[in-house]
PDB file of C-alpha atoms in Angstrom:
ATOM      1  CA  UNK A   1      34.369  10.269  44.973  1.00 42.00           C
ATOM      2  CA  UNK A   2      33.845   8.157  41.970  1.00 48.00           C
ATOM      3  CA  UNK A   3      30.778   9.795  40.927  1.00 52.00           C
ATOM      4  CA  UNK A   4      32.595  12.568  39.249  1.00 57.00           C
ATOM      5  CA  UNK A   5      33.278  10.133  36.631  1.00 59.00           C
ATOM      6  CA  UNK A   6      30.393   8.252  35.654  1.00 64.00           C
ATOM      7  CA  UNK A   7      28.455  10.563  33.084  1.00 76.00           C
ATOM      8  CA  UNK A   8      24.934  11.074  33.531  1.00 76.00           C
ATOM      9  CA  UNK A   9      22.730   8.415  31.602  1.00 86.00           C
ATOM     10  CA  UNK A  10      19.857   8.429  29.509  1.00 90.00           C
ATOM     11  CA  UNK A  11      17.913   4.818  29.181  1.00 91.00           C
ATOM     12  CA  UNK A  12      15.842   4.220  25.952  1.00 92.00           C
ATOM     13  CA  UNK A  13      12.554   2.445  26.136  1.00 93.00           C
ATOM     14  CA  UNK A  14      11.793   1.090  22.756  1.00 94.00           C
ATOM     15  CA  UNK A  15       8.338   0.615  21.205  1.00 94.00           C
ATOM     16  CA  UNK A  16       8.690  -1.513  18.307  1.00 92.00           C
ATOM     17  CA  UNK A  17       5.370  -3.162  18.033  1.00 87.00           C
ATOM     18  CA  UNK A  18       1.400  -2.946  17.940  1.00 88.00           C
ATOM     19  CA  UNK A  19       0.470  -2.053  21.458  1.00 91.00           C
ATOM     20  CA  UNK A  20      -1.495  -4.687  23.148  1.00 90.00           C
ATOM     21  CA  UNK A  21      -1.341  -6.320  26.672  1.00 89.00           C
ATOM     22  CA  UNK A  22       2.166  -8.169  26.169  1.00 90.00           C
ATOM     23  CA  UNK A  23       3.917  -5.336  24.794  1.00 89.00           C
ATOM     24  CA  UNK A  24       2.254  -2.753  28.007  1.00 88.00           C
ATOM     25  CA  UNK A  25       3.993  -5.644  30.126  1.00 89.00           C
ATOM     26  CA  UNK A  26       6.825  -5.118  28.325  1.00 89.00           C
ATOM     27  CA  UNK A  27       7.055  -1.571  28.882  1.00 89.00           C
ATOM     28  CA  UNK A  28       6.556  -1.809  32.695  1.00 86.00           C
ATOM     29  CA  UNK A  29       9.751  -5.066  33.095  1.00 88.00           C
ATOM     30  CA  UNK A  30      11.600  -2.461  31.047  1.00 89.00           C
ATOM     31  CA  UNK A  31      11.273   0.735  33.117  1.00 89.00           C
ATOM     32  CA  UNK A  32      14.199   0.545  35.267  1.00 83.00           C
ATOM     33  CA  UNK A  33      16.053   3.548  36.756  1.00 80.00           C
ATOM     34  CA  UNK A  34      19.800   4.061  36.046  1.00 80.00           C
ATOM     35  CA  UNK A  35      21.941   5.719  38.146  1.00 81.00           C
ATOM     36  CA  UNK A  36      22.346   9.342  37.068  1.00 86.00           C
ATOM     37  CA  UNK A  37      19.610   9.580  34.864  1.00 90.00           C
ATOM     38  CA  UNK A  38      19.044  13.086  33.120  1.00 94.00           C
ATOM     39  CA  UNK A  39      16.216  11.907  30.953  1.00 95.00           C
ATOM     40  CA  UNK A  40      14.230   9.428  29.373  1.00 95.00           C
ATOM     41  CA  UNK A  41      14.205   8.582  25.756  1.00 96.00           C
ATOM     42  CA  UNK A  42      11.318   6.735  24.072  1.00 96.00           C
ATOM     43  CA  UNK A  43      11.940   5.426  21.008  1.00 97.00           C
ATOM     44  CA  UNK A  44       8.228   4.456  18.598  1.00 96.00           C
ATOM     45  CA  UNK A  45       8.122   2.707  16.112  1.00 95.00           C
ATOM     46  CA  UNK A  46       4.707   1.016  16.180  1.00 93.00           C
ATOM     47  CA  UNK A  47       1.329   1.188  13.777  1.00 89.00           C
ATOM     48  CA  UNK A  48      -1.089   1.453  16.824  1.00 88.00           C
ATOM     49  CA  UNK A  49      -3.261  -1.232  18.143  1.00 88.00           C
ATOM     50  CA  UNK A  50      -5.184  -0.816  21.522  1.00 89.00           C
ATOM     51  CA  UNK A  51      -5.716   2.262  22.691  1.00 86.00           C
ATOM     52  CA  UNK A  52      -6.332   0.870  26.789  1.00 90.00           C
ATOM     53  CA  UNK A  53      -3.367  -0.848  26.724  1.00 92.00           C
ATOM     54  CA  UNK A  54      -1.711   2.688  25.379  1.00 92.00           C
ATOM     55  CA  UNK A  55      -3.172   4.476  27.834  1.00 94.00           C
ATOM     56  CA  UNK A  56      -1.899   2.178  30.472  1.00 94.00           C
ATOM     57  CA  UNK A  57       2.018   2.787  28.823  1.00 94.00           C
ATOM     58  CA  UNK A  58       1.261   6.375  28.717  1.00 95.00           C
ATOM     59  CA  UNK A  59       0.931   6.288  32.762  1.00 96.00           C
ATOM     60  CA  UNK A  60       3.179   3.420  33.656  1.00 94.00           C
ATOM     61  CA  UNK A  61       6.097   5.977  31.507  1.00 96.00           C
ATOM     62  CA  UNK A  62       4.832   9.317  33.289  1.00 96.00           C
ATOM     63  CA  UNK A  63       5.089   8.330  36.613  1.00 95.00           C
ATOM     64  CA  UNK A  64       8.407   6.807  36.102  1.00 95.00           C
ATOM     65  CA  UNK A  65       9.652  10.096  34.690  1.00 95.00           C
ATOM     66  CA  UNK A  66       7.702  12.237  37.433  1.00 96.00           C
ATOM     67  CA  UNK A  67       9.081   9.817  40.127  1.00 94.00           C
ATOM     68  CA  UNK A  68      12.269  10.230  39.328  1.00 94.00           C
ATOM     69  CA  UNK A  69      12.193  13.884  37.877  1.00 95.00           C
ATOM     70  CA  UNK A  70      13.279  13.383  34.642  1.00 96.00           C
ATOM     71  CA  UNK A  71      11.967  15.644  31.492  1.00 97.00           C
ATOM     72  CA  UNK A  72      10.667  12.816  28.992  1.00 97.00           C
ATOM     73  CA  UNK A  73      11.820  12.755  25.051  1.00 98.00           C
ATOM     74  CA  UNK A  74       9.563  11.047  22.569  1.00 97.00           C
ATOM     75  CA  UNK A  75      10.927  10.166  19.310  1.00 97.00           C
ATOM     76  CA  UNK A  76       9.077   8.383  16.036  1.00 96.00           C
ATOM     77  CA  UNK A  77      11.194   6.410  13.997  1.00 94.00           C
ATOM     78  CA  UNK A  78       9.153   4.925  10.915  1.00 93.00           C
ATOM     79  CA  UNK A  79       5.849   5.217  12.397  1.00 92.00           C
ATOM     80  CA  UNK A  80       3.966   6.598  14.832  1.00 93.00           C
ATOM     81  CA  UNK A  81      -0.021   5.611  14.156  1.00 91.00           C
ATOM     82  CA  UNK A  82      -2.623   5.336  16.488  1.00 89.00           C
ATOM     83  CA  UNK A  83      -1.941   4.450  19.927  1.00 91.00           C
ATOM     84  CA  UNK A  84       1.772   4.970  19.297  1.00 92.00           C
ATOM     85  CA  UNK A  85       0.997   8.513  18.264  1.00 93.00           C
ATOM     86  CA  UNK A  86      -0.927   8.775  21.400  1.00 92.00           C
ATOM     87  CA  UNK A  87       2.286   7.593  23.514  1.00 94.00           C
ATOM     88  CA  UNK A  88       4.113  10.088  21.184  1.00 95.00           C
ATOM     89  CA  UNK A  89       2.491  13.354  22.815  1.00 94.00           C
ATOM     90  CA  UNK A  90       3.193  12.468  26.290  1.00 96.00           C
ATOM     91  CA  UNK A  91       6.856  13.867  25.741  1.00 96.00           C
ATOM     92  CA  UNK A  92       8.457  16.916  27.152  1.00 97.00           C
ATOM     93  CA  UNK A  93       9.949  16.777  24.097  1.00 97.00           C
ATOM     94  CA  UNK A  94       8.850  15.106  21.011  1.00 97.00           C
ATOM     95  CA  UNK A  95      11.318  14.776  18.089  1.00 97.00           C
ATOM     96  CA  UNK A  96       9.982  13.261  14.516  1.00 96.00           C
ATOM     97  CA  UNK A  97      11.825  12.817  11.330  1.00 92.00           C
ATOM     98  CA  UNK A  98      10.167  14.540   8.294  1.00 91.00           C
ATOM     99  CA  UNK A  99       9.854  11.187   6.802  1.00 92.00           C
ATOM    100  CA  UNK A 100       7.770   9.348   9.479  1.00 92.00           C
ATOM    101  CA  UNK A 101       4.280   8.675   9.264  1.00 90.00           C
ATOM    102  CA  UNK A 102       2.746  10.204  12.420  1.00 92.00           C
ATOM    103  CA  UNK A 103      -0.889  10.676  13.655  1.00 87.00           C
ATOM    104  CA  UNK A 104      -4.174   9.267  13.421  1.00 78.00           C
ATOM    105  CA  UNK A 105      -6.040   7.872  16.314  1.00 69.00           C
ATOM    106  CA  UNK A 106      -8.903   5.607  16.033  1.00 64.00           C
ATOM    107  CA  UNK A 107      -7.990   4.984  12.260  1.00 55.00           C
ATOM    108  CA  UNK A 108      -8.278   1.762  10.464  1.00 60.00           C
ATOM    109  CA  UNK A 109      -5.500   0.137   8.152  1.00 59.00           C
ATOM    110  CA  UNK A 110      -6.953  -2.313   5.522  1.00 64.00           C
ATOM    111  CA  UNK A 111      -4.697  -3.952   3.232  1.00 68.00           C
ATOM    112  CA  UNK A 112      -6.009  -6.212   0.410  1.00 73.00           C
ATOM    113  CA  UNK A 113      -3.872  -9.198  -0.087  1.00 78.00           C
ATOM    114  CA  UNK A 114      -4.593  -9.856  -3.891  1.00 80.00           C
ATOM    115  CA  UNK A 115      -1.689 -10.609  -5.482  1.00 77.00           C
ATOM    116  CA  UNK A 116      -2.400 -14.114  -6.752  1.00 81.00           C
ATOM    117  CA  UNK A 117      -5.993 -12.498  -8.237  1.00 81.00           C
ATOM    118  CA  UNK A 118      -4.272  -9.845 -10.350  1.00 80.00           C
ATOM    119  CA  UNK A 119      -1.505 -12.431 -11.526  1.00 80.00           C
ATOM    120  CA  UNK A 120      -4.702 -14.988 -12.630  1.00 85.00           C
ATOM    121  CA  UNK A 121      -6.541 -11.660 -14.578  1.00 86.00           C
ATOM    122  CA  UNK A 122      -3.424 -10.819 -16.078  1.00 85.00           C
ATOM    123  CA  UNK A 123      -2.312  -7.772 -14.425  1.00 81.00           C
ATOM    124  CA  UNK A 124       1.321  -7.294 -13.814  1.00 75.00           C
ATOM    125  CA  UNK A 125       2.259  -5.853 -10.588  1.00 66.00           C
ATOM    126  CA  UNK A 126       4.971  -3.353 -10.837  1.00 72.00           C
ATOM    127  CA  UNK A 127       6.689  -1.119  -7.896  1.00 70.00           C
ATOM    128  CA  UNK A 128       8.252   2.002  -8.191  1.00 67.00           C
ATOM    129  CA  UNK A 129      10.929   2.817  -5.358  1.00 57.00           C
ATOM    130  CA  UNK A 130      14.082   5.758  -4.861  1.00 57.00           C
ATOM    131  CA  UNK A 131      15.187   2.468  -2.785  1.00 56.00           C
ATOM    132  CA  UNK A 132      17.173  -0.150  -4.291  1.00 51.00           C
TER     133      UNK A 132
END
């Protein structure tokens, strides 16, 4: 009787991290089912990190969805690099805004911390941003 009034529910699993062992824990505490689910949403936001432990989130997430017969939505919200573009394709759906950095497997980020060494030499560092 009271069911006519509970709308159907869609839980959001949120990635916001590098994908290692803790956050593949994470995702498995996390997966809960809600009564009256009509999908699940899967909200990345992550730079990568292992692929294993990606694969392993990528499973742990299908079998909730097939076990409970839900169509599964990915979304990326800043980024969706390596691994995290990996758990990106496993959606029924995959959404991505035109500003989001998406792709790359197997692809190395190295960032040069060398501030100090360009202030010694001289060199002014300046940024340029349409964000204030």
């Amino acid at each position: 009787m009271f069911n006519k009034w509970f709308k159907p529910s869609i839980p959001i699993l949120r990635i916001n991290s590098g994908i290692d062992h803790n956050s593949a824990k994470l995702v498995e505490e996390s997966l809960k089912p809600l009564p009256r689910m009509k999908a699940l949403a899967v909200v990345i936001n992550s730079t990568g990190g292992m692929l294993v432990q990606g694969e392993i989130m990528k499973k742990k997430i299908e079998l909730f969805a097939k076990t409970h017969k839900i169509p599964l939505y990915t979304f990326a919200e800043d980024s969706a690099l390596s691994a995290g573009y990996y758990l990106l394709s496993i959606g029924n759906k995959i959404f991505v805004d035109e500003a989001s950095l998406v792709g790359s497997i197997g692809v190395l980020y190295l960032n040069l911390r060398i501030e100090k060494l360009t202030r010694k030499l001289g060199f002014e560092p300046r940024r340029f941003s349409s964000i204030k």
